[in-house]
Short mmCIF file of C-alpha atoms in Angstrom, two decimals:
data_model
loop_
_atom_site.label_atom_id
_atom_site.label_comp_id
_atom_site.label_asym_id
_atom_site.label_seq_id
_atom_site.Cartn_x
_atom_site.Cartn_y
_atom_site.Cartn_z
CA MET D 1 0.02 -0.07 0.03
CA ARG D 2 2.71 2.30 0.90
CA ASN D 3 4.81 1.50 -2.16
CA SER D 4 1.78 2.14 -4.40
CA LEU D 5 1.27 5.48 -2.91
CA ILE D 6 4.95 6.36 -3.36
CA TYR D 7 4.75 5.32 -6.97
CA LYS D 8 1.55 7.32 -7.43
CA ILE D 9 3.17 10.55 -5.91
CA PHE D 10 6.26 9.98 -8.05
CA GLY D 11 4.22 9.64 -11.32
CA GLN D 12 2.25 12.76 -10.47
CA LEU D 13 5.48 14.60 -9.75
CA ILE D 14 6.88 13.56 -13.10
CA CYS D 15 3.66 14.72 -14.82
CA MET D 16 3.87 18.04 -13.03
CA ILE D 17 7.45 18.61 -14.08
CA ALA D 18 6.73 17.53 -17.64
CA THR D 19 3.85 20.03 -17.74
CA VAL D 20 5.89 22.96 -16.47
CA LEU D 21 8.67 22.35 -18.89
CA PHE D 22 6.09 22.13 -21.78
CA LEU D 23 4.14 25.31 -20.81
CA PHE D 24 7.21 27.43 -19.84
CA PRO D 25 8.21 28.43 -23.32
CA LEU D 26 4.65 29.06 -24.27
CA VAL D 27 3.87 31.22 -21.14
CA LEU D 28 7.30 33.06 -21.71
CA MET D 29 6.32 33.82 -25.30
CA LEU D 30 3.03 35.13 -24.36
CA ILE D 31 4.53 37.32 -21.47
CA ARG D 32 7.27 38.69 -23.69
CA SER D 33 4.85 39.47 -26.38
CA PHE D 34 3.38 42.16 -24.16
CA GLY D 35 6.65 43.59 -23.11
CA GLY D 36 7.78 47.02 -24.17
CA SER D 37 4.81 48.52 -26.07
CA GLY D 38 2.22 46.15 -24.62
CA ILE D 39 -0.71 45.29 -26.83
CA TYR D 40 0.74 47.81 -29.45
CA ASN D 41 3.03 44.95 -30.36
CA TYR D 42 0.23 43.08 -31.85
CA VAL D 43 -0.90 46.34 -33.92
CA LYS D 44 2.64 46.39 -35.39
CA VAL D 45 2.36 42.81 -36.48
CA PHE D 46 -0.69 43.46 -38.42
CA LYS D 47 0.73 46.67 -39.77
CA ALA D 48 3.89 44.92 -41.00
CA VAL D 49 2.27 42.00 -42.71
CA ASN D 50 -1.21 41.54 -44.23
CA LEU D 51 -2.28 38.28 -42.53
CA ALA D 52 -5.70 37.99 -43.99
CA PRO D 53 -4.72 36.11 -47.25
CA ASN D 54 -2.58 33.82 -45.31
CA PHE D 55 -5.26 32.95 -42.89
CA GLY D 56 -7.55 32.35 -45.75
CA THR D 57 -5.07 29.90 -47.41
CA SER D 58 -4.69 28.07 -44.17
CA LEU D 59 -8.44 27.65 -43.71
CA ILE D 60 -8.88 26.39 -47.24
CA VAL D 61 -5.94 23.90 -46.80
CA VAL D 62 -7.15 22.71 -43.51
CA PHE D 63 -10.81 22.18 -44.47
CA GLY D 64 -9.91 20.59 -47.71
CA THR D 65 -7.53 18.23 -45.92
CA LEU D 66 -10.24 17.46 -43.32
CA LEU D 67 -12.70 16.75 -45.95
CA ILE D 68 -10.52 14.34 -47.83
CA VAL D 69 -9.09 12.61 -44.80
CA SER D 70 -12.50 12.19 -43.06
CA LEU D 71 -14.07 10.49 -46.25
CA VAL D 72 -11.14 8.29 -47.30
CA ALA D 73 -10.02 7.20 -43.86
CA THR D 74 -13.33 6.40 -42.53
CA MET D 75 -14.53 4.41 -45.54
CA ALA D 76 -11.17 2.61 -45.78
CA ALA D 77 -11.11 1.77 -42.11
CA PHE D 78 -14.60 0.46 -42.26
CA ALA D 79 -13.70 -1.79 -45.22
CA PHE D 80 -10.56 -3.06 -43.49
CA SER D 81 -12.32 -3.70 -40.49
CA LYS D 82 -15.82 -5.18 -41.38
CA LEU D 83 -15.71 -6.19 -44.93
CA GLU D 84 -14.06 -9.33 -46.45
CA PHE D 85 -12.12 -9.12 -49.80
CA ALA D 86 -9.11 -10.65 -51.07
CA TYR D 87 -5.58 -9.91 -49.67
CA LYS D 88 -7.14 -7.50 -47.10
CA LYS D 89 -4.56 -7.74 -44.45
CA ILE D 90 -1.63 -7.57 -47.02
CA ILE D 91 -3.07 -4.37 -48.44
CA TYR D 92 -3.67 -2.89 -44.97
CA TYR D 93 -0.07 -3.60 -43.85
CA ILE D 94 1.12 -2.02 -47.20
CA VAL D 95 -0.87 0.96 -46.51
CA LEU D 96 0.49 1.23 -42.98
CA THR D 97 4.11 1.19 -44.29
CA GLY D 98 3.44 4.76 -45.39
CA MET D 99 3.84 5.80 -41.82
CA MET D 100 7.34 4.65 -41.73
CA ILE D 101 8.59 6.87 -44.50
CA PRO D 102 9.78 10.22 -43.26
CA THR D 103 8.03 13.26 -44.75
CA SER D 104 11.31 14.85 -45.84
CA ALA D 105 11.99 11.85 -48.16
CA LEU D 106 8.69 12.52 -49.80
CA ILE D 107 8.87 16.27 -50.45
CA PHE D 108 10.75 16.11 -53.78
CA PRO D 109 8.57 13.42 -55.39
CA LEU D 110 5.51 15.18 -54.21
CA PHE D 111 6.79 18.51 -55.49
CA GLN D 112 7.31 16.89 -58.93
CA ILE D 113 3.78 15.46 -58.91
CA VAL D 114 2.21 18.86 -57.95
CA LYS D 115 4.22 20.69 -60.37
CA GLY D 116 3.37 18.37 -63.13
CA MET D 117 -0.31 18.73 -62.23
CA GLY D 118 0.12 22.56 -62.42
CA LEU D 119 -1.13 22.90 -58.81
CA ASN D 120 2.18 24.68 -57.41
CA ASN D 121 1.41 28.06 -55.81
CA THR D 122 -2.17 27.16 -55.06
CA PRO D 123 -3.73 25.83 -51.85
CA PHE D 124 -4.32 22.45 -53.69
CA SER D 125 -0.58 21.89 -53.83
CA LEU D 126 -0.90 21.41 -50.06
CA ILE D 127 -4.25 19.76 -49.57
CA LEU D 128 -3.49 16.62 -51.59
CA PRO D 129 -0.06 16.01 -49.91
CA TYR D 130 -1.38 16.78 -46.52
CA ALA D 131 -4.46 14.47 -46.94
CA THR D 132 -2.33 11.58 -48.23
CA LEU D 133 0.28 11.74 -45.46
CA ASN D 134 -2.49 12.02 -42.86
CA CYS D 135 -4.48 9.07 -43.96
CA CYS D 136 -2.35 6.25 -42.80
CA PHE D 137 -2.24 6.94 -39.11
CA ASN D 138 -5.94 8.06 -39.03
CA LEU D 139 -6.98 4.93 -40.83
CA MET D 140 -5.26 2.78 -38.15
CA ILE D 141 -7.07 4.82 -35.44
CA LEU D 142 -10.48 4.55 -37.08
CA LYS D 143 -9.98 0.63 -38.01
CA ASN D 144 -9.31 0.18 -34.22
CA TYR D 145 -12.57 1.87 -33.45
CA PHE D 146 -14.57 -0.20 -35.92
CA ASP D 147 -12.84 -3.43 -34.78
CA SER D 148 -14.13 -2.64 -31.26
CA LEU D 149 -17.72 -2.52 -32.57
CA PRO D 150 -19.55 -6.06 -32.48
CA ASN D 151 -20.18 -7.75 -35.68
CA GLU D 152 -23.76 -8.42 -34.45
CA LEU D 153 -24.64 -4.89 -35.53
CA LEU D 154 -23.77 -5.90 -39.07
CA GLU D 155 -25.71 -9.04 -38.94
CA ALA D 156 -28.84 -7.25 -37.42
CA ALA D 157 -28.49 -4.62 -40.17
CA LYS D 158 -28.55 -7.21 -42.97
CA ILE D 159 -31.65 -8.84 -41.42
CA ASP D 160 -33.32 -5.48 -41.57
CA GLY D 161 -32.44 -5.29 -45.20
CA ALA D 162 -29.80 -2.64 -44.95
CA GLY D 163 -26.96 -2.53 -47.42
CA THR D 164 -23.37 -1.88 -46.90
CA THR D 165 -23.64 1.85 -47.47
CA ARG D 166 -26.56 2.37 -45.14
CA THR D 167 -25.01 0.27 -42.44
CA PHE D 168 -21.77 2.44 -42.62
CA SER D 169 -23.50 5.74 -42.71
CA THR D 170 -26.43 5.11 -40.15
CA ILE D 171 -25.06 2.65 -37.80
CA MET D 172 -21.17 2.41 -37.80
CA MET D 173 -20.33 6.08 -38.35
CA PRO D 174 -22.45 7.39 -35.36
CA LEU D 175 -20.73 4.88 -32.97
CA ALA D 176 -17.32 6.04 -34.29
CA ILE D 177 -17.84 9.79 -33.73
CA PRO D 178 -15.19 9.95 -30.80
CA GLY D 179 -12.63 8.45 -33.15
CA LEU D 180 -13.65 10.72 -36.10
CA ALA D 181 -13.34 13.71 -33.80
CA PHE D 182 -9.89 12.71 -32.95
CA VAL D 183 -8.95 12.35 -36.55
CA LEU D 184 -10.38 15.84 -37.39
CA ILE D 185 -8.41 17.37 -34.50
CA GLN D 186 -5.23 15.59 -35.24
CA THR D 187 -5.42 16.43 -38.90
CA PHE D 188 -6.26 20.14 -38.16
CA LEU D 189 -3.17 20.43 -35.98
CA SER D 190 -0.97 18.70 -38.58
CA ALA D 191 -2.20 20.66 -41.58
CA TRP D 192 -2.12 24.09 -39.60
CA ASN D 193 1.46 23.66 -38.39
CA GLU D 194 3.30 22.12 -41.47
CA LEU D 195 6.10 24.29 -42.76
CA GLN D 196 8.33 22.38 -45.05
CA MET D 197 6.03 21.78 -47.87
CA ALA D 198 4.36 25.11 -47.41
CA LEU D 199 7.70 26.81 -48.05
CA ILE D 200 8.64 24.56 -50.95
CA PHE D 201 5.33 24.11 -52.75
CA ILE D 202 4.11 27.79 -52.49
CA ASN D 203 6.48 30.75 -53.34
CA ASP D 204 3.83 33.46 -53.49
CA THR D 205 3.85 35.24 -50.29
CA LYS D 206 0.17 36.14 -50.56
CA VAL D 207 -0.90 32.36 -51.16
CA GLN D 208 1.36 30.82 -48.40
CA PRO D 209 -0.40 29.57 -45.24
CA ILE D 210 -0.06 31.11 -41.74
CA SER D 211 2.60 28.67 -40.77
CA VAL D 212 5.10 30.41 -42.93
CA ILE D 213 4.37 33.88 -41.59
CA PRO D 214 6.69 33.69 -38.38
CA LEU D 215 9.78 32.95 -40.74
CA ARG D 216 8.62 35.61 -43.18
CA PHE D 217 8.02 38.20 -40.36
CA THR D 218 11.37 37.42 -38.71
CA GLN D 219 13.00 38.51 -42.06
CA THR D 220 10.79 41.64 -42.27
CA ALA D 221 11.39 42.48 -38.67
CA GLY D 222 15.16 42.33 -39.24
CA VAL D 223 14.91 44.78 -42.01
CA GLN D 224 12.64 47.07 -40.20
CA GLY D 225 14.25 46.70 -36.79
CA PHE D 226 11.44 45.45 -34.87
CA PRO D 227 12.21 44.51 -31.24
CA LEU D 228 11.93 40.75 -30.06
CA GLU D 229 8.58 41.44 -28.30
CA VAL D 230 6.95 42.06 -31.74
CA MET D 231 8.17 38.82 -33.00
CA PHE D 232 6.73 37.02 -29.95
CA ALA D 233 3.42 38.87 -30.76
CA ALA D 234 3.50 37.44 -34.33
CA LEU D 235 4.10 33.92 -32.98
CA VAL D 236 1.11 34.31 -30.65
CA VAL D 237 -1.11 35.48 -33.44
CA CYS D 238 -0.26 32.44 -35.56
CA LEU D 239 -0.67 29.87 -32.61
CA PHE D 240 -3.85 31.24 -31.27
CA PRO D 241 -6.31 29.29 -33.51
CA ILE D 242 -4.32 26.09 -32.59
CA ALA D 243 -4.59 26.82 -28.82
CA VAL D 244 -8.36 27.46 -29.03
CA PHE D 245 -8.91 24.33 -31.30
CA TYR D 246 -6.91 22.28 -28.72
CA ILE D 247 -8.61 23.60 -25.62
CA PHE D 248 -12.02 22.55 -26.89
CA GLY D 249 -10.84 19.29 -28.51
CA SER D 250 -8.29 17.91 -26.04
CA ARG D 251 -10.64 15.43 -24.57
CA PHE D 252 -11.36 13.98 -27.96
CA LEU D 253 -7.58 13.65 -28.55
CA ILE D 254 -7.30 11.69 -25.18
CA THR D 255 -10.38 9.48 -25.96
CA GLY D 256 -9.15 8.75 -29.45
CA LEU D 257 -5.53 7.70 -28.27
CA THR D 258 -6.88 5.57 -25.41
CA GLN D 259 -9.94 3.85 -27.03
CA GLY D 260 -8.77 3.84 -30.53
CA ALA D 261 -5.26 2.65 -30.01
CA ILE D 262 -5.79 0.26 -26.96
CA LYS D 263 -8.99 -1.43 -28.21
CA GLY D 264 -7.36 -2.59 -31.30
#
């Protein structure tokens, strides 16, 4: 009993230390962004760079990626989990090998494909690669969710005369809402934060997503002589949507990681 209490206290202490280490740079960034001129630092950010087109690009890219991933990953996960077809396991494991390939190794081939399709310098040059790269992991999470659902539901649906499409849309999908919520949040964070492909695939500064702005603002600030507090303010502006999205969706992330990963 005493040992278990010690382990519990030790575990909580480790979690507290990890939380402090994780939050410290974020809190420091927020505090420094109000240093010097205070809230006027944020006014300088919006005067130095017109962020509206970049926010618009990020929204287009994120929601386009979410649409493709939610459709493809859910339907593929349902098929791999509940349907029977030839070489199902082999195809599934081949798809999962995509998670083992580092993104940096795929940038040049993806750029050649995007350029060949004439999509470079458009939001679509990021939507298709982001959706492709996010499908593998999210497919695994959703498949584990569908695996946890009893097959008796499918049998009951067949008895009632429901086809595969109706069973998927009216029975399976509502039960997998927590997993789908995790997929949407994870994909949102991934697409909003991505920087490498955003820099390479889009050269037009007016079309680049918001993730490129801190780097671009640093270059502009160096020329115009802005203080460090203004740079921190630019970072806060770019990270604010992520923070809001994470605050309201963190419980779905935890549910998705625990249920979707463990039940499989």
